[in-house]
């Protein structure tokens, strides 16, 4: 009761203040004083004059418009001038013999995004009855122009309308009108607001419980619910196609077609539709897998890098060739297989039998084989034994170049691909993207499938990565050093929606008060409670049977030995045939001689 008395006293004081300020203007006789009142009380900086009759100077003389800085709009809309007008605009419309076609084609497009500013209609008739102007106020109410004032030929009274809870045309005074304009609406008395609903975690959750009641959550879903509770509005849900995981482009389409007032989600700023004031800079990143454990059969080549293996291979070929050449020089025979295996035995720490070679060459060859084989074999075994006791992982992905090197695809939806093209993202990123459905992306993100790379907003990545916080070895990570896009975006709103300013200020206060930070954290916990995400189980210690990969290394060595033997057999056979043919030809030539 005390609160109501204080509010009533505050309103009375404000009304008295407006009356005292406007008293000199109310006592003046000139009709042009109403423009001065608007400029003084509403801080008007720009006056738009809608005059379909270019040659009619009556209004300019009556309201002294010739001395006012103004923009005169006749038979062409001024929508192109919107970005130069600012917010403090007063629209003056001469309604004498005005038809609704002019309002639809000239007046309304010219005041796009300015429909919540003041509109002053002027007529040279007396305002004896409100019924004859019912059509004008009805049109303004339906089109979203709720701050209108109609002035007749006399100084008082004026006509205006109350729109909450329903439209009522009434007589008013100038001080009452200004008092209502400066009074923030706190109770919308259950006015319905059409809100698009879909499931797009963590920004919005929408699902039906066991009783069939819609459960709305997520960051923007909870923000809309708080707005409805604070200002006493009724949420009229408009369900999106494929509600389980809808596309943001569907929300944009519903707003453009004016099938909904707002979306319980956010879109990119600059898509050609109205949004709340962008106050967040949202960064987009790539979600990449952690380096995978190396397969067991690849451990044997990890002690040395590729260059070292190349040098070892070159040394092996040189030593084998040297032994073959020496043997062929002394015994005139080519034992390719035997000499290759003698050299290989020395490399794995075995003994090399070179007793059939004379002492002139044997000691030198044995020294080379023992020195190279012993050194290489022991260093290799030392490195291999050390890495077998630890876990080795593949090369970690640190940049887009690593993604290209791993030949991994980046999953994107149609809307995400649109963002990449609109923000002119790196061509290296776009060349790796493939467009799939939102359901496929959501299913893979819930499992953090490391077979793909994902493109998403920062808050979405943190939401899905929250599942692996108790894992010993995480599955995926965010490339936080590589920003793909930096966007600004907020909640989309229908054009000419009469509560645009109210909802925009509400979202600003949500951010400034710090509640938005709480809602971001709550959206993650809400995802856990609703089953949108789940904690991954930690990896325990257990005994498992040996799989096929443990025998791959043995199979590779065995296959390599057989292949080497087969090649040596083919080479020796070819060489033997060539030498035999040459000896046969020499014998024939000798017999002929």
Tab-separated table of N, CA and C in Angstrom, residues 132-278:
chain	number	residue	atom	x	y	z
A	132	UNK	N	-14.676	9.898	-36.076
A	132	UNK	CA	-14.269	10.120	-37.459
A	132	UNK	C	-12.773	9.855	-37.677
A	133	UNK	N	-11.994	9.784	-36.584
A	133	UNK	CA	-10.557	9.487	-36.695
A	133	UNK	C	-10.210	8.081	-36.206
A	134	UNK	N	-11.265	7.283	-36.040
A	134	UNK	CA	-11.027	5.914	-35.569
A	134	UNK	C	-10.188	5.125	-36.568
A	135	UNK	N	-10.413	5.328	-37.851
A	135	UNK	CA	-9.665	4.584	-38.872
A	135	UNK	C	-8.174	4.900	-38.815
A	136	UNK	N	-7.849	6.163	-38.542
A	136	UNK	CA	-6.444	6.559	-38.501
A	136	UNK	C	-5.738	5.923	-37.317
A	137	UNK	N	-6.347	5.983	-36.156
A	137	UNK	CA	-5.728	5.386	-34.974
A	137	UNK	C	-5.705	3.856	-35.070
A	138	UNK	N	-6.718	3.291	-35.693
A	138	UNK	CA	-6.736	1.837	-35.869
A	138	UNK	C	-5.587	1.399	-36.771
A	139	UNK	N	-5.351	2.161	-37.828
A	139	UNK	CA	-4.234	1.842	-38.726
A	139	UNK	C	-2.907	1.978	-37.985
A	140	UNK	N	-2.722	3.037	-37.227
A	140	UNK	CA	-1.480	3.233	-36.469
A	140	UNK	C	-1.275	2.125	-35.442
A	141	UNK	N	-2.355	1.689	-34.805
A	141	UNK	CA	-2.247	0.625	-33.809
A	141	UNK	C	-1.791	-0.686	-34.454
A	142	UNK	N	-2.379	-1.036	-35.580
A	142	UNK	CA	-2.031	-2.297	-36.244
A	142	UNK	C	-0.628	-2.270	-36.840
A	143	UNK	N	-0.159	-1.096	-37.246
A	143	UNK	CA	1.149	-0.988	-37.889
A	143	UNK	C	2.279	-0.727	-36.898
A	144	UNK	N	1.970	-0.560	-35.611
A	144	UNK	CA	3.009	-0.397	-34.619
A	144	UNK	C	3.347	1.034	-34.268
A	145	UNK	N	2.596	2.016	-34.772
A	145	UNK	CA	2.810	3.425	-34.425
A	145	UNK	C	1.905	3.754	-33.238
A	146	UNK	N	2.442	3.637	-32.024
A	146	UNK	CA	1.628	3.766	-30.825
A	146	UNK	C	1.786	5.123	-30.166
A	147	UNK	N	2.762	5.906	-30.549
A	147	UNK	CA	2.978	7.226	-29.945
A	147	UNK	C	2.528	8.315	-30.920
A	148	UNK	N	1.225	8.471	-31.043
A	148	UNK	CA	0.660	9.412	-32.005
A	148	UNK	C	-0.194	10.439	-31.260
A	149	UNK	N	-0.243	11.624	-31.838
A	149	UNK	CA	-1.024	12.733	-31.281
A	149	UNK	C	-1.670	13.470	-32.445
A	150	UNK	N	-2.971	13.688	-32.362
A	150	UNK	CA	-3.727	14.388	-33.397
A	150	UNK	C	-4.138	15.753	-32.869
A	151	UNK	N	-3.787	16.799	-33.622
A	151	UNK	CA	-4.112	18.168	-33.232
A	151	UNK	C	-5.060	18.779	-34.253
A	152	UNK	N	-6.107	19.400	-33.762
A	152	UNK	CA	-7.051	20.071	-34.634
A	152	UNK	C	-6.709	21.548	-34.792
A	153	UNK	N	-7.688	22.284	-35.304
A	153	UNK	CA	-7.475	23.706	-35.562
A	153	UNK	C	-7.404	24.494	-34.261
A	154	UNK	N	-8.019	23.959	-33.218
A	154	UNK	CA	-7.983	24.630	-31.933
A	154	UNK	C	-6.749	24.190	-31.143
A	155	UNK	N	-6.416	24.991	-30.126
A	155	UNK	CA	-5.222	24.703	-29.338
A	155	UNK	C	-5.419	23.455	-28.478
A	156	UNK	N	-6.592	23.281	-27.897
A	156	UNK	CA	-6.898	22.134	-27.062
A	156	UNK	C	-8.274	21.626	-27.473
A	157	UNK	N	-8.645	20.370	-27.239
A	157	UNK	CA	-7.800	19.280	-26.754
A	157	UNK	C	-7.130	18.543	-27.922
A	158	UNK	N	-6.418	17.463	-27.581
A	158	UNK	CA	-5.769	16.608	-28.572
A	158	UNK	C	-6.387	15.213	-28.507
A	159	UNK	N	-6.132	14.476	-29.563
A	159	UNK	CA	-6.564	13.083	-29.582
A	159	UNK	C	-5.335	12.183	-29.573
A	160	UNK	N	-5.382	11.132	-28.765
A	160	UNK	CA	-4.328	10.119	-28.736
A	160	UNK	C	-4.999	8.781	-28.458
A	161	UNK	N	-4.202	7.756	-28.215
A	161	UNK	CA	-4.794	6.439	-27.965
A	161	UNK	C	-3.988	5.720	-26.889
A	162	UNK	N	-4.690	4.932	-26.103
A	162	UNK	CA	-4.087	3.981	-25.180
A	162	UNK	C	-4.136	2.606	-25.832
A	163	UNK	N	-3.020	1.913	-25.822
A	163	UNK	CA	-2.918	0.638	-26.547
A	163	UNK	C	-2.905	-0.569	-25.623
A	164	UNK	N	-2.842	-0.354	-24.313
A	164	UNK	CA	-2.736	-1.462	-23.378
A	164	UNK	C	-3.912	-1.374	-22.411
A	165	UNK	N	-4.689	-2.426	-22.231
A	165	UNK	CA	-4.556	-3.740	-22.876
A	165	UNK	C	-5.177	-3.822	-24.274
A	166	UNK	N	-5.981	-2.802	-24.645
A	166	UNK	CA	-6.560	-2.745	-25.981
A	166	UNK	C	-6.600	-1.289	-26.426
A	167	UNK	N	-6.773	-1.092	-27.737
A	167	UNK	CA	-6.691	0.245	-28.288
A	167	UNK	C	-7.959	1.042	-27.991
A	168	UNK	N	-7.756	2.234	-27.391
A	168	UNK	CA	-8.863	3.138	-27.065
A	168	UNK	C	-8.442	4.549	-27.446
A	169	UNK	N	-9.233	5.216	-28.293
A	169	UNK	CA	-8.961	6.602	-28.684
A	169	UNK	C	-9.588	7.519	-27.643
A	170	UNK	N	-8.816	8.506	-27.181
A	170	UNK	CA	-9.316	9.379	-26.124
A	170	UNK	C	-8.751	10.784	-26.312
A	171	UNK	N	-9.419	11.746	-25.682
A	171	UNK	CA	-8.934	13.128	-25.656
A	171	UNK	C	-7.888	13.267	-24.555
A	172	UNK	N	-6.916	14.130	-24.807
A	172	UNK	CA	-5.841	14.333	-23.845
A	172	UNK	C	-5.317	15.758	-23.960
A	173	UNK	N	-4.474	16.118	-23.045
A	173	UNK	CA	-3.785	17.403	-23.096
A	173	UNK	C	-2.314	17.162	-23.396
A	174	UNK	N	-1.631	18.237	-23.712
A	174	UNK	CA	-0.224	18.103	-24.092
A	174	UNK	C	0.626	17.631	-22.919
A	175	UNK	N	0.341	18.132	-21.719
A	175	UNK	CA	1.149	17.728	-20.570
A	175	UNK	C	0.910	16.270	-20.201
A	176	UNK	N	-0.332	15.786	-20.364
A	176	UNK	CA	-0.599	14.373	-20.095
A	176	UNK	C	0.089	13.478	-21.130
A	177	UNK	N	0.127	13.924	-22.361
A	177	UNK	CA	0.782	13.126	-23.398
A	177	UNK	C	2.270	12.993	-23.095
A	178	UNK	N	2.920	14.121	-22.752
A	178	UNK	CA	4.352	14.062	-22.458
A	178	UNK	C	4.629	13.250	-21.186
A	179	UNK	N	3.730	13.324	-20.249
A	179	UNK	CA	3.894	12.529	-19.036
A	179	UNK	C	3.833	11.041	-19.351
A	180	UNK	N	2.920	10.663	-20.212
A	180	UNK	CA	2.826	9.245	-20.594
A	180	UNK	C	4.041	8.803	-21.401
A	181	UNK	N	4.577	9.717	-22.227
A	181	UNK	CA	5.745	9.343	-23.050
A	181	UNK	C	6.974	9.109	-22.195
A	182	UNK	N	7.104	9.836	-21.116
A	182	UNK	CA	8.275	9.679	-20.265
A	182	UNK	C	8.069	8.629	-19.172
A	183	UNK	N	6.912	8.032	-19.147
A	183	UNK	CA	6.621	7.037	-18.129
A	183	UNK	C	6.874	5.647	-18.701
A	184	UNK	N	7.811	4.918	-18.108
A	184	UNK	CA	8.155	3.580	-18.586
A	184	UNK	C	7.050	2.598	-18.279
A	185	UNK	N	6.617	1.860	-19.296
A	185	UNK	CA	5.571	0.857	-19.111
A	185	UNK	C	6.140	-0.298	-18.302
A	186	UNK	N	5.459	-0.665	-17.240
A	186	UNK	CA	5.914	-1.768	-16.386
A	186	UNK	C	4.958	-2.942	-16.363
A	187	UNK	N	3.775	-2.780	-16.897
A	187	UNK	CA	2.790	-3.853	-16.902
A	187	UNK	C	2.066	-3.831	-18.241
A	188	UNK	N	2.317	-4.850	-19.035
A	188	UNK	CA	1.678	-4.939	-20.353
A	188	UNK	C	0.363	-5.701	-20.305
A	189	UNK	N	-0.047	-6.110	-19.125
A	189	UNK	CA	-1.389	-6.667	-18.890
A	189	UNK	C	-1.705	-7.852	-19.788
A	190	UNK	N	-0.741	-8.738	-19.920
A	190	UNK	CA	-0.985	-10.000	-20.625
A	190	UNK	C	-1.031	-9.912	-22.124
A	191	UNK	N	-0.495	-8.862	-22.715
A	191	UNK	CA	-0.475	-8.761	-24.177
A	191	UNK	C	0.315	-9.934	-24.760
A	192	UNK	N	-0.229	-10.634	-25.747
A	192	UNK	CA	0.503	-11.787	-26.305
A	192	UNK	C	1.669	-11.352	-27.192
A	193	UNK	N	2.754	-12.086	-27.086
A	193	UNK	CA	3.943	-11.885	-27.916
A	193	UNK	C	4.267	-13.208	-28.589
A	194	UNK	N	4.390	-13.189	-29.895
A	194	UNK	CA	4.687	-14.401	-30.654
A	194	UNK	C	6.203	-14.644	-30.642
A	195	UNK	N	6.593	-15.798	-30.114
A	195	UNK	CA	8.004	-16.148	-29.962
A	195	UNK	C	8.263	-17.456	-30.704
A	196	UNK	N	9.264	-17.435	-31.588
A	196	UNK	CA	9.636	-18.671	-32.275
A	196	UNK	C	10.378	-19.589	-31.313
A	197	UNK	N	10.074	-20.871	-31.381
A	197	UNK	CA	10.612	-21.845	-30.439
A	197	UNK	C	11.241	-22.996	-31.212
A	198	UNK	N	12.436	-23.359	-30.805
A	198	UNK	CA	13.131	-24.521	-31.347
A	198	UNK	C	14.197	-24.953	-30.372
A	199	UNK	N	14.875	-26.035	-30.708
A	199	UNK	CA	15.916	-26.574	-29.834
A	199	UNK	C	17.277	-26.332	-30.480
A	200	UNK	N	18.074	-25.492	-29.832
A	200	UNK	CA	19.412	-25.182	-30.340
A	200	UNK	C	20.312	-24.918	-29.127
A	201	UNK	N	20.714	-25.981	-28.423
A	201	UNK	CA	21.517	-25.791	-27.210
A	201	UNK	C	22.884	-25.209	-27.557
A	202	UNK	N	23.446	-24.381	-26.640
A	202	UNK	CA	22.908	-23.992	-25.328
A	202	UNK	C	22.099	-22.700	-25.372
A	203	UNK	N	21.858	-22.175	-26.578
A	203	UNK	CA	21.188	-20.872	-26.663
A	203	UNK	C	19.709	-20.971	-26.320
A	204	UNK	N	19.085	-22.054	-26.708
A	204	UNK	CA	17.667	-22.221	-26.395
A	204	UNK	C	17.363	-23.716	-26.338
A	205	UNK	N	16.612	-24.114	-25.303
A	205	UNK	CA	16.087	-25.467	-25.170
A	205	UNK	C	14.576	-25.402	-25.318
A	206	UNK	N	14.034	-26.349	-26.022
A	206	UNK	CA	12.578	-26.420	-26.159
A	206	UNK	C	12.192	-27.884	-26.290
A	207	UNK	N	11.475	-28.375	-25.306
A	207	UNK	CA	11.063	-29.772	-25.310
A	207	UNK	C	9.811	-29.907	-24.467
A	208	UNK	N	9.108	-30.993	-24.704
A	208	UNK	CA	7.885	-31.252	-23.959
A	208	UNK	C	8.169	-32.278	-22.871
A	209	UNK	N	7.630	-32.030	-21.682
A	209	UNK	CA	7.818	-32.980	-20.586
A	209	UNK	C	6.786	-34.090	-20.670
A	210	UNK	N	6.728	-34.905	-19.644
A	210	UNK	CA	5.817	-36.050	-19.658
A	210	UNK	C	4.359	-35.639	-19.671
A	211	UNK	N	4.055	-34.457	-19.148
A	211	UNK	CA	2.664	-33.989	-19.129
A	211	UNK	C	2.281	-33.242	-20.400
A	212	UNK	N	3.223	-33.114	-21.340
A	212	UNK	CA	2.939	-32.397	-22.580
A	212	UNK	C	3.137	-30.909	-22.499
A	213	UNK	N	3.689	-30.420	-21.402
A	213	UNK	CA	3.919	-28.990	-21.238
A	213	UNK	C	5.280	-28.621	-21.814
A	214	UNK	N	5.321	-27.498	-22.505
A	214	UNK	CA	6.571	-27.053	-23.123
A	214	UNK	C	7.533	-26.546	-22.057
A	215	UNK	N	8.772	-27.032	-22.129
A	215	UNK	CA	9.833	-26.585	-21.240
A	215	UNK	C	10.808	-25.735	-22.059
A	216	UNK	N	10.847	-24.444	-21.752
A	216	UNK	CA	11.704	-23.505	-22.464
A	216	UNK	C	12.887	-23.145	-21.587
A	217	UNK	N	14.084	-23.216	-22.139
A	217	UNK	CA	15.293	-22.920	-21.368
A	217	UNK	C	16.392	-22.422	-22.274
A	218	UNK	N	17.619	-22.542	-21.799
A	218	UNK	CA	18.749	-21.988	-22.522
A	218	UNK	C	18.927	-20.511	-22.211
A	219	UNK	N	20.002	-19.931	-22.737
A	219	UNK	CA	20.294	-18.531	-22.414
A	219	UNK	C	19.188	-17.612	-22.907
A	220	UNK	N	18.879	-17.659	-24.192
A	220	UNK	CA	17.869	-16.747	-24.734
A	220	UNK	C	16.463	-17.188	-24.367
A	221	UNK	N	16.264	-18.478	-24.195
A	221	UNK	CA	14.957	-18.936	-23.740
A	221	UNK	C	14.626	-18.425	-22.352
A	222	UNK	N	15.595	-18.484	-21.451
A	222	UNK	CA	15.374	-17.958	-20.096
A	222	UNK	C	15.250	-16.441	-20.107
A	223	UNK	N	15.994	-15.772	-21.002
A	223	UNK	CA	15.874	-14.311	-21.088
A	223	UNK	C	14.456	-13.904	-21.494
A	224	UNK	N	13.878	-14.615	-22.443
A	224	UNK	CA	12.512	-14.316	-22.868
A	224	UNK	C	11.527	-14.587	-21.730
A	225	UNK	N	11.753	-15.658	-20.982
A	225	UNK	CA	10.873	-15.961	-19.850
A	225	UNK	C	10.957	-14.881	-18.771
A	226	UNK	N	12.152	-14.371	-18.507
A	226	UNK	CA	12.305	-13.295	-17.526
A	226	UNK	C	11.598	-12.026	-18.008
A	227	UNK	N	11.705	-11.732	-19.308
A	227	UNK	CA	11.017	-10.565	-19.859
A	227	UNK	C	9.500	-10.700	-19.696
A	228	UNK	N	8.979	-11.892	-19.977
A	228	UNK	CA	7.541	-12.108	-19.859
A	228	UNK	C	7.076	-11.971	-18.414
A	229	UNK	N	7.882	-12.467	-17.475
A	229	UNK	CA	7.492	-12.368	-16.070
A	229	UNK	C	7.607	-10.933	-15.551
A	230	UNK	N	8.604	-10.194	-16.010
A	230	UNK	CA	8.809	-8.842	-15.500
A	230	UNK	C	7.759	-7.870	-16.008
A	231	UNK	N	7.361	-8.014	-17.277
A	231	UNK	CA	6.438	-7.048	-17.869
A	231	UNK	C	5.034	-7.623	-18.081
A	232	UNK	N	4.794	-8.818	-17.556
A	232	UNK	CA	3.448	-9.405	-17.569
A	232	UNK	C	2.911	-9.526	-19.002
A	233	UNK	N	3.624	-10.288	-19.808
A	233	UNK	CA	3.154	-10.562	-21.157
A	233	UNK	C	2.899	-12.059	-21.280
A	234	UNK	N	2.114	-12.418	-22.268
A	234	UNK	CA	1.797	-13.808	-22.551
A	234	UNK	C	2.615	-14.274	-23.752
A	235	UNK	N	3.331	-15.373	-23.588
A	235	UNK	CA	4.158	-15.906	-24.666
A	235	UNK	C	3.316	-16.817	-25.545
A	236	UNK	N	3.183	-16.414	-26.786
A	236	UNK	CA	2.463	-17.206	-27.786
A	236	UNK	C	3.512	-17.915	-28.636
A	237	UNK	N	3.711	-19.212	-28.399
A	237	UNK	CA	4.808	-19.943	-29.026
A	237	UNK	C	4.513	-20.243	-30.490
A	238	UNK	N	5.508	-20.002	-31.327
A	238	UNK	CA	5.453	-20.344	-32.750
A	238	UNK	C	6.534	-21.395	-32.986
A	239	UNK	N	6.129	-22.618	-33.241
A	239	UNK	CA	7.074	-23.728	-33.329
A	239	UNK	C	7.766	-23.743	-34.688
A	240	UNK	N	9.074	-23.958	-34.613
A	240	UNK	CA	9.891	-23.992	-35.814
A	240	UNK	C	9.750	-25.340	-36.527
A	241	UNK	N	9.930	-25.357	-37.846
A	241	UNK	CA	10.021	-26.649	-38.532
A	241	UNK	C	11.232	-27.429	-38.029
A	242	UNK	N	11.054	-28.733	-37.900
A	242	UNK	CA	12.129	-29.585	-37.374
A	242	UNK	C	12.599	-29.047	-36.031
A	243	UNK	N	11.677	-29.015	-35.086
A	243	UNK	CA	11.902	-28.344	-33.810
A	243	UNK	C	13.029	-28.981	-33.006
A	244	UNK	N	13.346	-30.266	-33.239
A	244	UNK	CA	14.376	-30.926	-32.443
A	244	UNK	C	15.721	-30.240	-32.562
A	245	UNK	N	16.011	-29.682	-33.724
A	245	UNK	CA	17.231	-28.883	-33.893
A	245	UNK	C	17.044	-28.047	-35.154
A	246	UNK	N	16.445	-26.897	-34.967
A	246	UNK	CA	16.033	-26.095	-36.100
A	246	UNK	C	17.190	-25.276	-36.652
A	247	UNK	N	16.992	-24.738	-37.835
A	247	UNK	CA	17.977	-23.852	-38.449
A	247	UNK	C	17.643	-22.407	-38.104
A	248	UNK	N	18.677	-21.615	-37.825
A	248	UNK	CA	18.469	-20.204	-37.504
A	248	UNK	C	17.863	-19.469	-38.697
A	249	UNK	N	18.138	-19.945	-39.906
A	249	UNK	CA	17.559	-19.320	-41.090
A	249	UNK	C	16.036	-19.419	-41.089
A	250	UNK	N	15.487	-20.474	-40.471
A	250	UNK	CA	14.030	-20.574	-40.346
A	250	UNK	C	13.486	-19.480	-39.443
A	251	UNK	N	14.211	-19.179	-38.376
A	251	UNK	CA	13.811	-18.086	-37.484
A	251	UNK	C	13.821	-16.759	-38.233
A	252	UNK	N	14.860	-16.536	-39.037
A	252	UNK	CA	14.947	-15.300	-39.815
A	252	UNK	C	13.771	-15.196	-40.779
A	253	UNK	N	13.422	-16.309	-41.398
A	253	UNK	CA	12.292	-16.301	-42.339
A	253	UNK	C	10.990	-15.951	-41.627
A	254	UNK	N	10.763	-16.488	-40.429
A	254	UNK	CA	9.531	-16.200	-39.692
A	254	UNK	C	9.464	-14.730	-39.306
A	255	UNK	N	10.606	-14.134	-38.973
A	255	UNK	CA	10.619	-12.714	-38.618
A	255	UNK	C	10.379	-11.857	-39.857
A	256	UNK	N	10.998	-12.200	-40.970
A	256	UNK	CA	10.822	-11.423	-42.197
A	256	UNK	C	9.385	-11.480	-42.686
A	257	UNK	N	8.748	-12.639	-42.576
A	257	UNK	CA	7.360	-12.776	-43.003
A	257	UNK	C	6.373	-12.254	-41.956
A	258	UNK	N	6.888	-11.772	-40.820
A	258	UNK	CA	6.077	-11.240	-39.724
A	258	UNK	C	5.099	-12.276	-39.173
A	259	UNK	N	5.568	-13.548	-39.142
A	259	UNK	CA	4.792	-14.609	-38.502
A	259	UNK	C	5.094	-14.679	-37.006
A	260	UNK	N	6.120	-13.959	-36.571
A	260	UNK	CA	6.488	-13.943	-35.154
A	260	UNK	C	7.027	-12.562	-34.815
A	261	UNK	N	6.976	-12.233	-33.522
A	261	UNK	CA	7.478	-10.941	-33.063
A	261	UNK	C	8.972	-10.982	-32.757
A	262	UNK	N	9.409	-11.998	-32.040
A	262	UNK	CA	10.816	-12.149	-31.696
A	262	UNK	C	11.202	-13.609	-31.797
A	263	UNK	N	12.499	-13.866	-31.804
A	263	UNK	CA	13.044	-15.221	-31.739
A	263	UNK	C	13.697	-15.421	-30.384
A	264	UNK	N	13.541	-16.599	-29.836
A	264	UNK	CA	14.244	-16.940	-28.604
A	264	UNK	C	15.643	-17.443	-28.948
A	265	UNK	N	16.342	-16.640	-29.705
A	265	UNK	CA	17.678	-17.003	-30.183
A	265	UNK	C	18.344	-15.729	-30.682
A	266	UNK	N	19.561	-15.843	-31.156
A	266	UNK	CA	20.301	-14.698	-31.671
A	266	UNK	C	20.721	-14.968	-33.107
A	267	UNK	N	20.806	-13.895	-33.886
A	267	UNK	CA	21.267	-13.986	-35.271
A	267	UNK	C	22.392	-12.977	-35.465
A	268	UNK	N	23.059	-13.112	-36.591
A	268	UNK	CA	24.168	-12.229	-36.909
A	268	UNK	C	23.657	-10.824	-37.203
A	269	UNK	N	24.320	-9.841	-36.615
A	269	UNK	CA	23.931	-8.453	-36.845
A	269	UNK	C	24.269	-8.057	-38.286
A	270	UNK	N	23.318	-7.414	-38.963
A	270	UNK	CA	23.542	-6.993	-40.331
A	270	UNK	C	22.924	-7.910	-41.364
A	271	UNK	N	21.981	-8.757	-40.946
A	271	UNK	CA	21.314	-9.663	-41.880
A	271	UNK	C	20.074	-9.038	-42.496
A	272	UNK	N	19.856	-7.747	-42.262
A	272	UNK	CA	18.723	-7.063	-42.875
A	272	UNK	C	17.462	-7.104	-42.051
A	273	UNK	N	17.513	-7.587	-40.819
A	273	UNK	CA	16.345	-7.597	-39.950
A	273	UNK	C	16.700	-6.865	-38.656
A	274	UNK	N	15.652	-6.469	-37.934
A	274	UNK	CA	15.851	-5.734	-36.695
A	274	UNK	C	16.330	-6.677	-35.597
A	275	UNK	N	17.290	-6.225	-34.805
A	275	UNK	CA	17.756	-6.970	-33.645
A	275	UNK	C	17.877	-6.019	-32.467
A	276	UNK	N	17.979	-6.599	-31.293
A	276	UNK	CA	18.299	-5.782	-30.134
A	276	UNK	C	19.710	-5.219	-30.282
A	277	UNK	N	20.029	-4.267	-29.451
A	277	UNK	CA	21.323	-3.582	-29.571
A	277	UNK	C	22.463	-4.577	-29.372
A	278	UNK	N	23.360	-4.713	-30.351
A	278	UNK	CA	24.458	-5.678	-30.190
A	278	UNK	C	25.453	-5.214	-29.134
